[in-house]
Short mmCIF file of C-alpha atoms in Angstrom, two decimals:
data_model
loop_
_atom_site.label_atom_id
_atom_site.label_comp_id
_atom_site.label_asym_id
_atom_site.label_seq_id
_atom_site.Cartn_x
_atom_site.Cartn_y
_atom_site.Cartn_z
CA ALA F 1 91.40 -22.00 -42.31
CA SER F 2 92.67 -18.76 -41.46
CA ALA F 3 91.15 -15.95 -39.49
CA PRO F 4 90.98 -13.75 -42.99
CA ASP F 5 89.18 -16.74 -44.60
CA ILE F 6 86.60 -17.66 -41.69
CA LEU F 7 85.89 -13.46 -40.79
CA SER F 8 85.49 -12.78 -44.70
CA SER F 9 82.94 -16.20 -45.33
CA VAL F 10 80.74 -14.78 -42.10
CA PRO F 11 76.95 -14.30 -43.42
CA GLU F 12 75.91 -10.84 -44.29
CA GLU F 13 72.89 -11.54 -41.19
CA THR F 14 75.59 -13.18 -38.89
CA CYS F 15 76.55 -11.05 -36.10
CA LEU F 16 80.16 -12.52 -34.73
CA VAL F 17 81.22 -10.93 -31.34
CA PHE F 18 84.53 -11.65 -30.06
CA VAL F 19 85.15 -10.62 -26.23
CA LEU F 20 88.28 -9.68 -24.47
CA GLY F 21 87.85 -8.82 -20.92
CA ASP F 22 90.32 -7.16 -18.69
CA SER F 23 93.48 -8.69 -17.87
CA GLU F 24 96.53 -8.62 -15.62
CA ALA F 25 98.90 -5.72 -15.72
CA GLY F 26 100.71 -6.05 -19.35
CA GLY F 27 99.00 -9.16 -20.67
CA SER F 28 96.65 -9.47 -23.51
CA LYS F 29 97.85 -6.83 -25.35
CA PRO F 30 96.36 -6.65 -29.32
CA ASN F 31 98.52 -8.17 -31.91
CA LYS F 32 98.77 -5.87 -34.59
CA LYS F 33 98.17 -8.58 -37.51
CA ILE F 34 95.15 -9.87 -36.08
CA ALA F 35 93.84 -6.26 -35.17
CA ASP F 36 94.22 -5.40 -38.87
CA VAL F 37 92.16 -8.56 -39.84
CA PHE F 38 89.33 -7.74 -37.40
CA SER F 39 89.16 -4.49 -38.35
CA LYS F 40 88.97 -4.68 -41.88
CA HIS F 41 85.81 -6.92 -41.27
CA GLY F 42 84.29 -5.64 -38.43
CA GLN F 43 84.67 -2.65 -35.75
CA SER F 44 86.17 -2.76 -31.98
CA ILE F 45 84.36 -1.21 -29.29
CA CYS F 46 85.71 -0.83 -25.91
CA PHE F 47 83.11 -1.01 -22.84
CA ALA F 48 85.02 0.63 -20.24
CA ARG F 49 83.94 0.11 -16.56
CA PRO F 50 81.46 2.77 -15.49
CA ALA F 51 82.73 5.44 -12.88
CA PRO F 52 81.87 4.45 -9.40
CA ASP F 53 79.09 7.36 -9.13
CA GLU F 54 77.51 6.09 -12.53
CA PHE F 55 77.80 2.40 -11.04
CA ASN F 56 76.10 3.42 -7.93
CA ARG F 57 72.93 4.73 -9.93
CA TRP F 58 72.96 2.03 -12.17
CA ILE F 59 72.40 -0.47 -9.30
CA ARG F 60 69.83 1.45 -7.68
CA ARG F 61 68.01 1.92 -10.50
CA ARG F 62 68.07 -2.27 -11.25
CA PHE F 63 66.79 -2.65 -7.79
CA ALA F 64 63.79 -0.23 -8.51
CA ALA F 65 62.93 -2.30 -11.74
CA LEU F 66 62.77 -5.28 -9.47
CA GLY F 67 60.40 -3.42 -6.57
CA LYS F 68 63.22 -2.69 -4.23
CA ASN F 69 64.56 0.14 -3.01
CA CYS F 70 68.83 0.11 -2.29
CA ALA F 71 70.56 2.98 -0.79
CA SER F 72 73.82 4.61 -1.78
CA SER F 73 75.77 2.91 0.62
CA GLU F 74 74.42 -0.69 0.01
CA ALA F 75 74.77 0.22 -3.81
CA ASP F 76 78.40 0.95 -3.34
CA TYR F 77 78.96 -2.26 -0.94
CA LEU F 78 77.72 -4.56 -4.01
CA ALA F 79 79.87 -2.77 -6.55
CA SER F 80 83.13 -3.61 -4.53
CA LEU F 81 81.79 -7.04 -4.53
CA CYS F 82 81.29 -7.30 -8.03
CA GLY F 83 84.62 -5.40 -8.97
CA GLY F 84 83.27 -3.03 -10.88
CA LEU F 85 81.56 -4.88 -13.23
CA MET F 86 77.43 -4.36 -14.52
CA PHE F 87 77.89 -8.28 -15.95
CA SER F 88 78.98 -9.61 -12.73
CA ALA F 89 76.46 -7.42 -10.97
CA ILE F 90 73.63 -8.27 -12.52
CA PRO F 91 72.76 -11.70 -11.63
CA GLU F 92 73.77 -10.73 -7.95
CA ILE F 93 71.26 -8.05 -7.67
CA GLU F 94 68.49 -10.22 -9.16
CA LYS F 95 69.48 -13.03 -6.75
CA THR F 96 69.58 -10.01 -3.90
CA ALA F 97 66.08 -9.04 -4.73
CA ALA F 98 64.34 -12.11 -5.04
CA PHE F 99 66.16 -13.21 -1.38
CA ALA F 100 65.56 -9.99 0.45
CA LYS F 101 61.74 -10.14 2.62
CA GLY F 102 61.50 -6.52 2.70
CA ASP F 103 61.21 -3.38 0.30
CA VAL F 104 64.76 -2.26 1.48
CA ILE F 105 67.93 -3.66 0.67
CA THR F 106 69.99 -4.53 3.77
CA ARG F 107 73.86 -5.35 3.58
CA GLU F 108 72.63 -8.82 5.55
CA ASP F 109 70.49 -9.43 2.22
CA ILE F 110 73.50 -8.84 0.13
CA ASP F 111 75.82 -11.08 2.41
CA ALA F 112 73.38 -13.71 2.35
CA VAL F 113 73.78 -14.71 -1.27
CA VAL F 114 76.47 -12.33 -3.56
CA ILE F 115 79.56 -14.25 -4.36
CA PRO F 116 82.31 -11.81 -4.64
CA VAL F 117 84.55 -12.32 -8.20
CA ALA F 118 87.93 -13.57 -7.36
CA GLU F 119 89.36 -9.94 -8.25
CA THR F 120 87.57 -8.55 -5.27
CA VAL F 121 88.44 -11.26 -3.11
CA ILE F 122 92.16 -10.70 -3.61
CA PHE F 123 91.89 -6.68 -3.44
CA LYS F 124 90.61 -7.60 0.35
CA LEU F 125 92.91 -10.29 1.16
CA THR F 126 95.80 -7.77 -0.15
CA ASP F 127 94.07 -5.21 2.29
CA ALA F 128 94.13 -7.82 5.48
CA VAL F 129 98.16 -8.34 4.59
CA ALA F 130 98.51 -4.52 4.60
CA ALA F 131 96.83 -4.28 8.00
CA ARG F 132 98.71 -7.33 8.99
CA ASP F 133 95.56 -9.02 10.09
CA VAL F 134 95.82 -12.86 9.78
CA SER F 135 92.58 -13.71 10.77
CA GLY F 136 90.98 -11.40 7.86
CA ALA F 137 93.41 -12.91 5.52
CA GLU F 138 92.54 -16.08 6.39
CA ALA F 139 88.87 -15.44 6.08
CA GLN F 140 89.25 -14.07 2.24
CA LEU F 141 91.31 -17.08 1.44
CA GLU F 142 88.22 -19.36 2.80
CA ILE F 143 86.39 -17.53 0.16
CA LEU F 144 88.52 -18.17 -2.42
CA VAL F 145 88.49 -21.93 -1.48
CA LYS F 146 85.07 -22.27 -1.22
CA GLN F 147 84.97 -20.72 -4.98
CA LYS F 148 87.31 -23.91 -6.19
CA LEU F 149 89.68 -22.02 -6.71
CA ARG F 150 92.85 -24.56 -7.33
CA ARG F 151 95.50 -23.50 -4.65
CA GLU F 152 98.07 -23.42 -7.40
CA GLU F 153 96.09 -20.48 -9.05
CA ALA F 154 95.12 -18.65 -5.37
CA VAL F 155 99.08 -18.49 -5.20
CA VAL F 156 99.26 -16.99 -8.74
CA GLN F 157 96.97 -14.66 -7.91
CA LEU F 158 98.06 -13.43 -4.82
CA GLY F 159 101.90 -13.20 -5.97
CA ALA F 160 100.36 -10.86 -9.16
CA ALA F 161 99.09 -8.80 -6.73
CA MET F 162 101.88 -8.32 -4.97
CA ARG F 163 103.89 -7.87 -8.07
CA ARG F 164 101.27 -4.88 -9.30
CA LEU F 165 101.51 -3.60 -5.63
CA TYR F 166 105.66 -3.29 -5.89
CA ALA F 167 105.27 -1.96 -9.31
CA ALA F 168 102.80 0.97 -7.80
CA ARG F 169 105.45 1.68 -5.04
CA ILE F 170 107.89 1.93 -7.24
CA ALA F 171 106.16 4.60 -9.26
CA MET F 172 104.79 6.46 -6.45
CA ASP F 173 108.48 6.67 -4.89
CA SER F 174 109.91 7.70 -8.10
CA GLY F 175 107.32 10.69 -8.14
CA ARG F 176 105.01 8.97 -10.83
CA GLY F 177 101.28 9.46 -10.99
CA LYS F 178 98.44 6.93 -11.50
CA ASN F 179 98.33 7.74 -15.41
CA GLU F 180 102.26 7.43 -15.54
CA TYR F 181 101.80 4.00 -13.21
CA MET F 182 99.31 2.58 -15.83
CA ALA F 183 101.44 3.22 -18.95
CA ALA F 184 104.87 2.18 -17.59
CA PHE F 185 103.36 -1.14 -16.28
CA GLY F 186 100.69 -2.18 -18.47
CA VAL F 187 97.51 -1.46 -16.69
CA ARG F 188 94.54 -0.91 -18.76
CA SER F 189 91.96 -0.75 -16.10
CA PRO F 190 91.55 3.35 -13.93
CA TYR F 191 89.49 1.44 -11.60
CA ALA F 192 91.99 -1.16 -10.41
CA ALA F 193 94.74 1.30 -10.92
CA ASP F 194 93.51 3.43 -8.11
CA ILE F 195 93.59 0.35 -5.74
CA HIS F 196 96.97 -0.31 -6.55
CA MET F 197 97.93 3.04 -5.92
CA ARG F 198 95.69 2.93 -2.54
CA GLN F 199 97.05 -0.42 -1.19
CA ALA F 200 100.96 0.20 -2.14
CA ARG F 201 100.75 3.27 0.25
CA ALA F 202 100.10 1.06 3.00
CA PHE F 203 103.17 -0.97 2.66
CA SER F 204 107.02 -0.15 2.52
CA LEU F 205 109.33 -1.05 -0.62
CA GLU F 206 110.98 -3.27 1.22
CA ARG F 207 107.76 -5.02 2.47
CA LEU F 208 106.71 -5.16 -0.51
CA ARG F 209 109.90 -6.67 -2.44
CA GLU F 210 109.88 -9.48 0.76
CA ALA F 211 106.36 -10.31 -0.36
CA VAL F 212 107.61 -10.65 -3.88
CA ILE F 213 109.80 -13.22 -3.25
CA LEU F 214 107.64 -15.14 -0.51
CA CYS F 215 104.98 -15.71 -3.33
CA ALA F 216 107.41 -16.48 -5.85
CA GLU F 217 108.96 -19.14 -4.13
CA ALA F 218 105.43 -20.57 -3.55
CA GLU F 219 104.50 -20.28 -7.17
CA GLN F 220 107.80 -22.23 -7.75
CA LYS F 221 106.30 -24.74 -5.30
CA GLY F 222 102.82 -24.79 -6.91
CA PHE F 223 104.74 -25.08 -10.58
CA TYR F 224 106.82 -28.45 -9.29
CA GLY F 225 103.79 -29.68 -7.95
CA ARG F 226 104.96 -29.57 -4.38
CA LEU F 227 102.30 -27.38 -3.01
CA ASN F 228 100.56 -29.72 -1.47
CA ASP F 229 97.62 -28.58 0.84
CA ARG F 230 96.03 -26.06 2.74
CA VAL F 231 98.75 -25.81 5.21
CA GLU F 232 101.12 -24.20 2.28
CA LEU F 233 98.58 -21.15 2.04
CA ASP F 234 98.07 -20.88 5.43
CA THR F 235 101.84 -20.65 5.92
CA LEU F 236 102.04 -17.95 3.18
CA ILE F 237 99.58 -15.61 4.82
CA PHE F 238 101.34 -15.72 8.03
CA SER F 239 104.78 -15.20 6.14
CA LEU F 240 103.20 -11.97 4.17
CA CYS F 241 101.63 -10.71 7.40
CA GLY F 242 104.38 -11.24 9.10
CA VAL F 243 107.20 -10.25 6.63
CA GLY F 244 109.46 -6.69 7.45
CA LYS F 245 107.99 -5.87 10.27
CA HIS F 246 110.02 -2.89 10.64
CA GLY F 247 108.48 -1.70 7.49
#
């Protein structure tokens, strides 16, 4: 059966929800034909990521409802681990509140139980690469490994992050701001765009170009089944932290 047939036959008492989350830059653009079908039988609702201050207050209210006091700094820290996403934060808030022995949430409580989303780990890994901090980058890579992320997928995500930063650096060097960067390169999330622009400032354009090439070579190895072990990932991290030392 076609999509129009399926949607037109849904009983009135049934609520059918299709969820489309944040995508990689340039990905998941709406198909107009499909969008027209959905708009005929339903409605499209955008749930934007909350602003940082709003998210901070929401986290603190959730903890308060669970009988815990969470300071603004700890709320910001938890928000960063959850990638600014409420649905990711809810179970982490509940776990942290259940784990905490005292009435006040500490960073130690958060670190003990919160599992950062892969997006956040990649951001931190990229920050470590920018600072040429091999041990810091390796620590974030270890988190990805513990989350059972396949080696090939880890390389793909890191390569995508470097390409976004390369695009952001090009935009900055050509005098474009965040909004122009988002429009030109298909970045949908202002939250993510802010991070891309901040991280891109830590790299020279030449260093990012070299990093993109290194990641592309590693992705090719993964595509052809030659990304054999953890050593390949470690080598990539060492190379990224060392590329363009003049830049």
